[in-house]
Short mmCIF file of C-alpha atoms in Angstrom, two decimals:
data_model
loop_
_atom_site.label_atom_id
_atom_site.label_comp_id
_atom_site.label_asym_id
_atom_site.label_seq_id
_atom_site.Cartn_x
_atom_site.Cartn_y
_atom_site.Cartn_z
CA UNK A 1 -36.21 -82.57 -37.44
CA UNK A 2 -33.37 -82.73 -35.56
CA UNK A 3 -31.61 -80.22 -38.54
CA UNK A 4 -33.80 -78.38 -37.96
CA UNK A 5 -34.17 -77.50 -34.60
CA UNK A 6 -30.81 -77.12 -35.09
CA UNK A 7 -31.11 -74.22 -37.40
CA UNK A 8 -34.09 -71.94 -35.83
CA UNK A 9 -31.21 -72.23 -32.26
CA UNK A 10 -29.53 -70.61 -34.32
CA UNK A 11 -31.62 -68.01 -35.38
CA UNK A 12 -33.01 -67.56 -31.78
CA UNK A 13 -29.12 -67.25 -31.09
CA UNK A 14 -28.42 -64.45 -33.46
CA UNK A 15 -31.35 -62.42 -32.87
CA UNK A 16 -30.50 -62.65 -29.04
CA UNK A 17 -26.79 -61.46 -29.82
CA UNK A 18 -28.43 -58.69 -32.09
CA UNK A 19 -30.64 -57.12 -29.09
CA UNK A 20 -27.99 -57.30 -26.99
CA UNK A 21 -25.96 -55.19 -29.10
CA UNK A 22 -28.57 -53.37 -29.84
CA UNK A 23 -29.56 -51.63 -26.18
CA UNK A 24 -25.67 -50.40 -25.24
CA UNK A 25 -25.74 -49.10 -28.89
CA UNK A 26 -26.06 -45.45 -28.04
CA UNK A 27 -24.43 -44.44 -24.70
CA UNK A 28 -25.07 -40.69 -26.03
CA UNK A 29 -29.03 -40.82 -24.88
CA UNK A 30 -27.82 -41.88 -21.54
CA UNK A 31 -24.12 -39.09 -21.36
CA UNK A 32 -26.06 -35.51 -19.99
CA UNK A 33 -22.36 -34.49 -18.34
CA UNK A 34 -21.41 -31.29 -19.31
CA UNK A 35 -18.84 -28.33 -19.03
CA UNK A 36 -20.02 -24.73 -18.01
CA UNK A 37 -15.86 -22.60 -19.12
CA UNK A 38 -15.01 -20.23 -15.78
CA UNK A 39 -14.09 -16.78 -17.17
CA UNK A 40 -10.45 -15.24 -16.85
CA UNK A 41 -11.43 -12.59 -14.88
CA UNK A 42 -13.42 -15.57 -12.15
CA UNK A 43 -9.49 -17.34 -12.68
CA UNK A 44 -8.44 -13.95 -11.94
CA UNK A 45 -9.94 -13.22 -8.87
CA UNK A 46 -10.10 -17.09 -7.54
CA UNK A 47 -5.90 -16.13 -7.86
CA UNK A 48 -6.04 -13.24 -5.98
CA UNK A 49 -8.39 -14.48 -3.17
CA UNK A 50 -5.13 -17.68 -3.09
CA UNK A 51 -3.14 -15.10 -2.47
CA UNK A 52 -4.87 -12.90 0.14
CA UNK A 53 -5.67 -16.36 2.48
CA UNK A 54 -1.96 -17.37 2.27
CA UNK A 55 -0.46 -14.58 3.26
CA UNK A 56 -3.84 -11.91 4.76
CA UNK A 57 -5.88 -13.91 6.31
CA UNK A 58 -5.67 -14.85 9.89
CA UNK A 59 -6.35 -19.39 11.16
CA UNK A 60 -7.28 -20.28 14.18
CA UNK A 61 -3.97 -18.75 15.80
CA UNK A 62 -4.44 -15.23 14.45
CA UNK A 63 -1.32 -16.17 11.86
CA UNK A 64 -1.53 -16.42 8.08
CA UNK A 65 -0.76 -19.61 6.44
CA UNK A 66 2.57 -18.38 5.20
CA UNK A 67 2.70 -15.69 8.36
CA UNK A 68 5.64 -13.12 6.49
CA UNK A 69 5.75 -10.98 9.60
CA UNK A 70 6.50 -14.43 11.40
CA UNK A 71 9.12 -15.11 9.35
CA UNK A 72 10.63 -11.61 9.95
CA UNK A 73 10.55 -12.24 13.52
CA UNK A 74 12.05 -15.12 13.38
CA UNK A 75 15.29 -13.54 11.58
CA UNK A 76 18.34 -14.38 12.55
CA UNK A 77 22.38 -15.08 10.82
CA UNK A 78 21.22 -18.89 10.38
CA UNK A 79 18.24 -18.39 7.99
CA UNK A 80 18.94 -14.38 7.05
CA UNK A 81 21.67 -12.60 5.01
CA UNK A 82 22.84 -9.19 4.15
CA UNK A 83 23.98 -8.17 1.03
CA UNK A 84 23.71 -5.04 -0.75
CA UNK A 85 21.18 -3.16 0.31
CA UNK A 86 18.37 -5.97 1.10
CA UNK A 87 18.20 -8.55 5.11
CA UNK A 88 16.74 -12.06 2.29
CA UNK A 89 15.08 -13.86 4.94
CA UNK A 90 14.30 -17.81 3.92
CA UNK A 91 11.59 -20.09 5.63
CA UNK A 92 11.71 -23.60 5.20
CA UNK A 93 8.68 -25.87 5.56
CA UNK A 94 9.16 -29.59 6.76
CA UNK A 95 7.45 -32.21 4.41
CA UNK A 96 4.18 -33.79 6.11
CA UNK A 97 3.12 -30.46 6.97
CA UNK A 98 0.37 -28.73 5.47
CA UNK A 99 3.22 -26.38 3.11
CA UNK A 100 6.21 -27.83 2.34
CA UNK A 101 9.06 -25.83 0.43
CA UNK A 102 10.88 -23.01 0.98
CA UNK A 103 9.47 -19.41 1.36
CA UNK A 104 12.03 -16.42 0.70
CA UNK A 105 11.10 -12.97 2.84
CA UNK A 106 13.40 -9.94 1.21
CA UNK A 107 13.39 -6.49 2.50
CA UNK A 108 14.97 -3.18 0.94
CA UNK A 109 14.27 0.69 1.35
CA UNK A 110 15.79 3.63 2.67
CA UNK A 111 19.91 2.26 2.71
CA UNK A 112 22.61 4.37 4.21
CA UNK A 113 25.94 2.15 4.07
CA UNK A 114 28.50 1.97 6.68
CA UNK A 115 30.72 4.51 6.95
CA UNK A 116 33.86 2.06 6.86
CA UNK A 117 34.71 -0.79 5.76
CA UNK A 118 35.04 -1.79 9.66
CA UNK A 119 32.41 -0.06 10.79
CA UNK A 120 28.91 -1.85 11.69
CA UNK A 121 27.03 1.00 11.43
CA UNK A 122 25.43 0.87 8.49
CA UNK A 123 21.26 1.34 8.04
CA UNK A 124 18.18 0.05 6.17
CA UNK A 125 14.96 2.11 6.94
CA UNK A 126 12.83 -0.97 5.22
CA UNK A 127 9.80 0.40 3.20
CA UNK A 128 9.14 -3.34 1.45
CA UNK A 129 8.84 -6.73 1.28
CA UNK A 130 9.06 -9.36 -1.55
CA UNK A 131 7.92 -12.65 -0.30
CA UNK A 132 8.31 -15.39 -3.16
CA UNK A 133 8.40 -18.99 -3.43
CA UNK A 134 8.88 -21.94 -6.50
CA UNK A 135 7.92 -25.28 -6.96
CA UNK A 136 5.53 -24.72 -3.57
CA UNK A 137 3.24 -27.36 -2.33
CA UNK A 138 0.33 -26.16 -0.28
CA UNK A 139 -2.27 -28.31 1.29
CA UNK A 140 -5.67 -27.72 0.11
CA UNK A 141 -8.93 -30.06 -0.55
CA UNK A 142 -7.53 -32.71 0.87
CA UNK A 143 -4.61 -32.38 -1.69
CA UNK A 144 -1.21 -30.71 -2.92
CA UNK A 145 -1.08 -28.46 -5.04
CA UNK A 146 2.47 -26.91 -6.45
CA UNK A 147 2.27 -23.20 -6.61
CA UNK A 148 5.14 -20.52 -6.92
CA UNK A 149 4.03 -17.29 -6.91
CA UNK A 150 6.34 -13.65 -5.81
CA UNK A 151 4.75 -10.10 -4.10
CA UNK A 152 6.30 -7.27 -3.58
CA UNK A 153 3.80 -4.66 -1.10
CA UNK A 154 5.16 -2.18 1.54
CA UNK A 155 5.52 -3.51 5.42
CA UNK A 156 6.21 -0.85 8.22
CA UNK A 157 7.93 -0.63 11.65
CA UNK A 158 10.76 -2.11 10.82
CA UNK A 159 14.59 -0.99 10.74
CA UNK A 160 17.59 -2.70 10.07
CA UNK A 161 20.66 -1.40 12.08
CA UNK A 162 24.86 -2.40 12.84
CA UNK A 163 25.35 -3.15 9.57
CA UNK A 164 28.99 -4.37 8.48
CA UNK A 165 29.88 -4.32 4.70
CA UNK A 166 30.59 -7.94 4.27
CA UNK A 167 26.57 -8.00 5.96
CA UNK A 168 28.36 -10.45 8.16
CA UNK A 169 26.42 -8.53 11.05
CA UNK A 170 23.18 -6.70 11.93
CA UNK A 171 20.36 -5.95 13.74
CA UNK A 172 17.02 -5.08 14.11
CA UNK A 173 16.88 -1.36 15.57
CA UNK A 174 13.27 -1.99 16.90
CA UNK A 175 10.80 -4.52 18.42
CA UNK A 176 9.83 -6.77 15.08
CA UNK A 177 7.17 -7.22 16.44
CA UNK A 178 5.76 -3.96 15.59
CA UNK A 179 6.05 -4.87 12.53
CA UNK A 180 2.57 -4.93 9.78
CA UNK A 181 2.60 -5.87 6.54
CA UNK A 182 0.49 -4.70 3.55
CA UNK A 183 -1.21 -5.92 0.21
CA UNK A 184 1.27 -4.41 -2.90
CA UNK A 185 0.23 -0.76 -3.69
CA UNK A 186 -0.98 0.01 -7.66
CA UNK A 187 2.75 0.23 -8.79
CA UNK A 188 4.44 -2.67 -7.14
CA UNK A 189 3.90 -6.32 -8.30
CA UNK A 190 2.36 -9.38 -7.36
CA UNK A 191 2.63 -12.91 -9.81
CA UNK A 192 1.75 -16.24 -9.49
CA UNK A 193 1.30 -19.55 -10.58
CA UNK A 194 -1.09 -21.71 -9.49
CA UNK A 195 -3.97 -24.47 -10.75
CA UNK A 196 -7.71 -22.62 -11.07
CA UNK A 197 -10.58 -23.68 -12.73
CA UNK A 198 -11.72 -22.98 -16.09
CA UNK A 199 -14.77 -25.37 -16.77
CA UNK A 200 -17.50 -26.37 -14.01
CA UNK A 201 -19.42 -29.86 -14.07
CA UNK A 202 -22.90 -29.96 -12.89
CA UNK A 203 -22.78 -32.98 -11.71
CA UNK A 204 -21.21 -33.44 -8.58
CA UNK A 205 -19.44 -37.00 -9.52
CA UNK A 206 -17.12 -35.16 -11.78
CA UNK A 207 -14.55 -33.43 -11.30
CA UNK A 208 -13.74 -29.41 -11.79
CA UNK A 209 -11.19 -28.60 -14.78
CA UNK A 210 -8.59 -28.01 -13.37
CA UNK A 211 -5.81 -25.34 -15.15
CA UNK A 212 -1.59 -25.00 -13.71
CA UNK A 213 -1.75 -20.74 -15.28
CA UNK A 214 0.26 -17.83 -14.05
CA UNK A 215 -1.37 -14.44 -13.38
CA UNK A 216 0.15 -11.37 -13.10
CA UNK A 217 -1.12 -8.01 -15.37
CA UNK A 218 -4.26 -7.19 -12.67
CA UNK A 219 -3.73 -9.31 -9.94
CA UNK A 220 -2.50 -6.10 -7.63
CA UNK A 221 -5.85 -4.35 -8.69
CA UNK A 222 -7.64 -7.47 -7.73
CA UNK A 223 -5.88 -8.14 -4.34
CA UNK A 224 -6.92 -4.79 -3.01
CA UNK A 225 -10.32 -5.53 -3.85
CA UNK A 226 -10.27 -8.60 -1.90
CA UNK A 227 -8.80 -7.45 0.80
CA UNK A 228 -10.51 -5.67 3.83
CA UNK A 229 -8.69 -4.45 7.07
CA UNK A 230 -5.11 -3.56 8.10
CA UNK A 231 -3.10 -5.77 5.26
CA UNK A 232 -5.09 -3.16 2.88
CA UNK A 233 -3.09 -1.04 0.77
CA UNK A 234 -5.53 2.10 1.24
CA UNK A 235 -5.35 1.56 5.05
CA UNK A 236 -1.41 1.73 4.22
CA UNK A 237 -1.80 4.87 2.60
CA UNK A 238 -3.73 6.11 5.83
CA UNK A 239 -1.55 5.39 8.33
CA UNK A 240 1.59 7.13 6.22
CA UNK A 241 -0.71 10.55 5.73
CA UNK A 242 -1.61 10.55 9.26
CA UNK A 243 1.21 9.46 10.78
CA UNK A 244 4.23 9.82 9.26
CA UNK A 245 4.12 13.07 7.32
CA UNK A 246 0.66 15.33 7.27
CA UNK A 247 1.43 15.39 11.16
CA UNK A 248 4.57 16.11 11.21
CA UNK A 249 4.48 18.73 8.07
CA UNK A 250 1.72 21.24 9.75
CA UNK A 251 3.57 21.00 12.62
CA UNK A 252 7.27 21.79 11.24
CA UNK A 253 4.64 24.46 9.01
CA UNK A 254 3.58 26.59 12.28
CA UNK A 255 7.59 25.87 13.32
CA UNK A 256 9.15 27.99 10.31
CA UNK A 257 6.70 30.45 9.98
CA UNK A 258 7.84 31.05 13.88
CA UNK A 259 10.00 33.83 15.36
CA UNK A 260 13.24 32.99 13.94
CA UNK A 261 12.30 30.28 12.11
CA UNK A 262 12.87 29.55 8.24
CA UNK A 263 9.99 31.27 6.26
CA UNK A 264 10.41 33.95 9.11
CA UNK A 265 13.65 34.54 7.88
CA UNK A 266 13.22 33.70 4.37
CA UNK A 267 10.44 36.38 4.74
CA UNK A 268 11.09 39.05 7.27
CA UNK A 269 15.39 38.97 6.74
CA UNK A 270 17.92 38.86 4.41
CA UNK A 271 19.22 35.56 4.82
CA UNK A 272 19.13 32.63 2.54
CA UNK A 273 17.29 29.07 3.17
CA UNK A 274 18.28 26.17 1.61
CA UNK A 275 16.51 25.06 -1.11
CA UNK A 276 13.36 27.60 0.76
CA UNK A 277 11.51 30.77 -1.31
CA UNK A 278 8.36 33.05 -0.87
CA UNK A 279 6.07 35.74 -0.68
CA UNK A 280 3.22 36.80 1.19
CA UNK A 281 0.89 40.01 1.31
CA UNK A 282 -2.29 40.91 2.72
CA UNK A 283 -5.09 42.04 0.09
CA UNK A 284 -7.92 44.38 1.48
CA UNK A 285 -11.46 42.94 0.73
CA UNK A 286 -15.51 44.75 2.03
CA UNK A 287 -14.23 46.95 4.75
CA UNK A 288 -17.02 48.34 7.30
CA UNK A 289 -16.58 51.12 9.32
CA UNK A 290 -14.28 49.67 12.09
CA UNK A 291 -12.96 46.53 10.20
CA UNK A 292 -11.76 45.25 7.36
CA UNK A 293 -12.33 41.81 5.82
CA UNK A 294 -8.72 40.11 4.23
CA UNK A 295 -7.01 37.94 1.91
CA UNK A 296 -3.58 36.77 3.21
CA UNK A 297 -1.74 34.75 0.24
CA UNK A 298 1.15 32.07 1.31
CA UNK A 299 3.12 31.48 -1.42
CA UNK A 300 6.06 28.82 -0.40
CA UNK A 301 8.75 27.21 -3.21
CA UNK A 302 10.71 23.97 -2.03
CA UNK A 303 13.16 22.53 -3.99
CA UNK A 304 14.48 19.37 -1.68
CA UNK A 305 13.47 21.79 1.60
CA UNK A 306 14.55 19.63 5.07
CA UNK A 307 10.85 20.40 6.58
CA UNK A 308 11.89 18.00 9.89
CA UNK A 309 14.06 15.54 10.69
CA UNK A 310 14.92 13.90 7.31
CA UNK A 311 12.06 14.50 5.74
CA UNK A 312 11.77 16.74 2.51
CA UNK A 313 10.11 18.72 0.66
CA UNK A 314 9.51 20.13 -3.24
CA UNK A 315 7.04 21.56 -4.80
CA UNK A 316 4.69 24.89 -4.23
CA UNK A 317 1.97 25.77 -2.02
CA UNK A 318 -0.19 28.46 -1.98
CA UNK A 319 -1.22 28.87 1.50
CA UNK A 320 -4.96 31.27 1.54
CA UNK A 321 -5.88 32.59 4.66
CA UNK A 322 -8.87 34.54 5.40
CA UNK A 323 -8.39 37.57 7.50
CA UNK A 324 -10.15 40.25 9.43
CA UNK A 325 -8.43 43.94 10.19
CA UNK A 326 -9.50 46.33 12.49
CA UNK A 327 -9.87 50.14 11.01
CA UNK A 328 -6.61 52.41 11.97
CA UNK A 329 -4.86 48.85 13.60
CA UNK A 330 -1.78 46.57 12.22
CA UNK A 331 -2.71 42.83 12.99
CA UNK A 332 -4.82 40.57 11.21
CA UNK A 333 -6.49 37.88 12.84
CA UNK A 334 -6.42 34.57 10.48
CA UNK A 335 -9.41 32.44 10.25
CA UNK A 336 -9.36 29.42 7.88
CA UNK A 337 -6.98 28.47 5.13
CA UNK A 338 -7.35 26.78 1.50
CA UNK A 339 -4.00 25.41 0.09
CA UNK A 340 -4.04 24.72 -3.30
CA UNK A 341 -1.16 23.31 -5.66
CA UNK A 342 1.29 20.13 -4.50
CA UNK A 343 4.24 19.00 -3.37
CA UNK A 344 6.63 16.33 -2.94
CA UNK A 345 7.09 14.16 0.94
CA UNK A 346 9.90 12.14 1.30
CA UNK A 347 12.01 10.36 3.79
CA UNK A 348 9.71 8.77 5.87
CA UNK A 349 8.24 5.79 4.66
CA UNK A 350 7.72 6.47 1.07
CA UNK A 351 7.57 9.67 -1.37
CA UNK A 352 4.23 10.38 -1.96
CA UNK A 353 2.50 13.49 -3.67
CA UNK A 354 -0.01 15.82 -1.93
CA UNK A 355 -2.24 16.97 -4.47
CA UNK A 356 -5.09 20.05 -3.82
CA UNK A 357 -7.43 21.49 -6.58
CA UNK A 358 -10.55 22.99 -6.73
CA UNK A 359 -12.48 19.45 -6.51
CA UNK A 360 -10.60 18.52 -2.67
CA UNK A 361 -8.63 21.79 -1.38
CA UNK A 362 -6.81 20.58 1.22
CA UNK A 363 -8.18 23.20 4.25
CA UNK A 364 -7.87 24.09 7.61
CA UNK A 365 -10.58 25.41 9.75
CA UNK A 366 -11.17 27.78 12.17
CA UNK A 367 -7.14 28.23 13.48
CA UNK A 368 -6.72 29.91 16.26
CA UNK A 369 -3.90 32.43 17.30
CA UNK A 370 -3.13 33.03 13.62
CA UNK A 371 -2.35 36.90 12.62
CA UNK A 372 0.05 38.58 10.26
CA UNK A 373 1.16 42.37 11.16
CA UNK A 374 1.22 44.92 8.83
CA UNK A 375 2.65 48.03 7.55
CA UNK A 376 0.87 50.76 9.81
CA UNK A 377 0.98 52.94 5.54
CA UNK A 378 0.32 50.25 3.79
CA UNK A 379 -1.72 47.48 4.65
CA UNK A 380 -1.26 45.10 2.14
CA UNK A 381 2.66 45.17 3.23
CA UNK A 382 3.15 41.38 5.61
CA UNK A 383 5.53 42.97 8.40
CA UNK A 384 5.36 39.35 10.77
CA UNK A 385 3.67 36.04 10.67
CA UNK A 386 2.48 33.70 13.29
CA UNK A 387 -0.02 30.76 13.83
CA UNK A 388 0.99 28.83 16.80
CA UNK A 389 -2.50 27.63 16.24
CA UNK A 390 -1.63 26.05 13.03
CA UNK A 391 -0.77 23.05 14.52
CA UNK A 392 -3.28 22.02 15.47
CA UNK A 393 -5.58 22.60 13.09
CA UNK A 394 -7.36 19.86 11.20
CA UNK A 395 -6.78 19.29 7.39
CA UNK A 396 -9.37 17.73 5.39
CA UNK A 397 -8.77 17.50 1.68
CA UNK A 398 -6.83 15.33 -0.97
CA UNK A 399 -3.67 13.50 -0.95
CA UNK A 400 -2.42 10.80 -3.85
CA UNK A 401 0.38 8.06 -1.63
CA UNK A 402 1.49 5.78 -4.60
CA UNK A 403 -1.01 5.24 -6.70
CA UNK A 404 -4.05 5.65 -4.26
CA UNK A 405 -5.97 8.71 -4.22
CA UNK A 406 -8.15 9.34 -0.75
CA UNK A 407 -9.66 12.60 1.28
CA UNK A 408 -8.05 13.73 3.93
CA UNK A 409 -9.79 12.68 7.41
CA UNK A 410 -11.26 15.24 9.60
CA UNK A 411 -8.61 14.05 11.81
CA UNK A 412 -5.65 13.57 11.29
#
């Protein structure tokens, strides 16, 4: 009997083990965790947003985490060196902070070498900065992430002067606080290597999947879409157009056509002006008993013609003025102006192309104090021109600068 009971107990124990095994043998029934892949476009935008946050977005003290402007302002003989026409500045971030490692900022642009080896009269008109780092540690979301980057973009308001040929001495020509940094232009470069989310989980208890990837192609164009305000490349383009070129070009145009000016010499004398040719004609239009409509056409061709201090123009532009002449008089009053053609302007912060076409012509409306004088016997023959009102006229139309096309504002 005892043997029977013992046998039954053994069978019961075996069934108990089997039951326990069955209760844990199908874990798939309780595992509902799934991952959703993140698109390459989203990953690229995330990388661009990180660059925007590091360099261009401000925090509580009004400065970006990697303060490029501050690095430029802090340049001195201990952390900066001049060589090969460039100023290289190094910024070290000690352990324990939100950023750990070394960041480099290189300033480049239009370099004029010293006149002699022992002279300190070299200058660098700074066009661009390149900010870069390798294996930089940036604290983000309760942990450090390792990143590397290199970004080249424009900067304005910085000139380095008193440069010696061996780079042993240099100084800022202006207060570096006037510097403004911008995001890259379309033809510039940006690259970053950093961890990004490649898959997300619906389960809050499961971390997103991260992978360290390098982004380069398309990064500049995406970066421009996530930035607004004065750091954007479009803002840079508009500032250059309005302050550095177009205002100067309008003023220079009026000066060139004034009595004794370069265009006045080319049009109405035998004098030659280097890099400049021009023609002008008055074309008669509809007429009444007392007045005659006119179209005055001025065609200017320039080849590295210096239109103002250190600035040059190359290209062909046609200036077409609306005019009106009183019958029997030799003076034609000019009103609206349309400019067609294209030109390249150089010598300022950047070389820019100004394009005027049928869809977006460059215009100046309601000119004042602008006249031409025609020959009494042949009204098509212009003998003099005065356009003192042109410099005060507003320009509208389209300009293309470093790959960015925008419509000129009415006030510039």
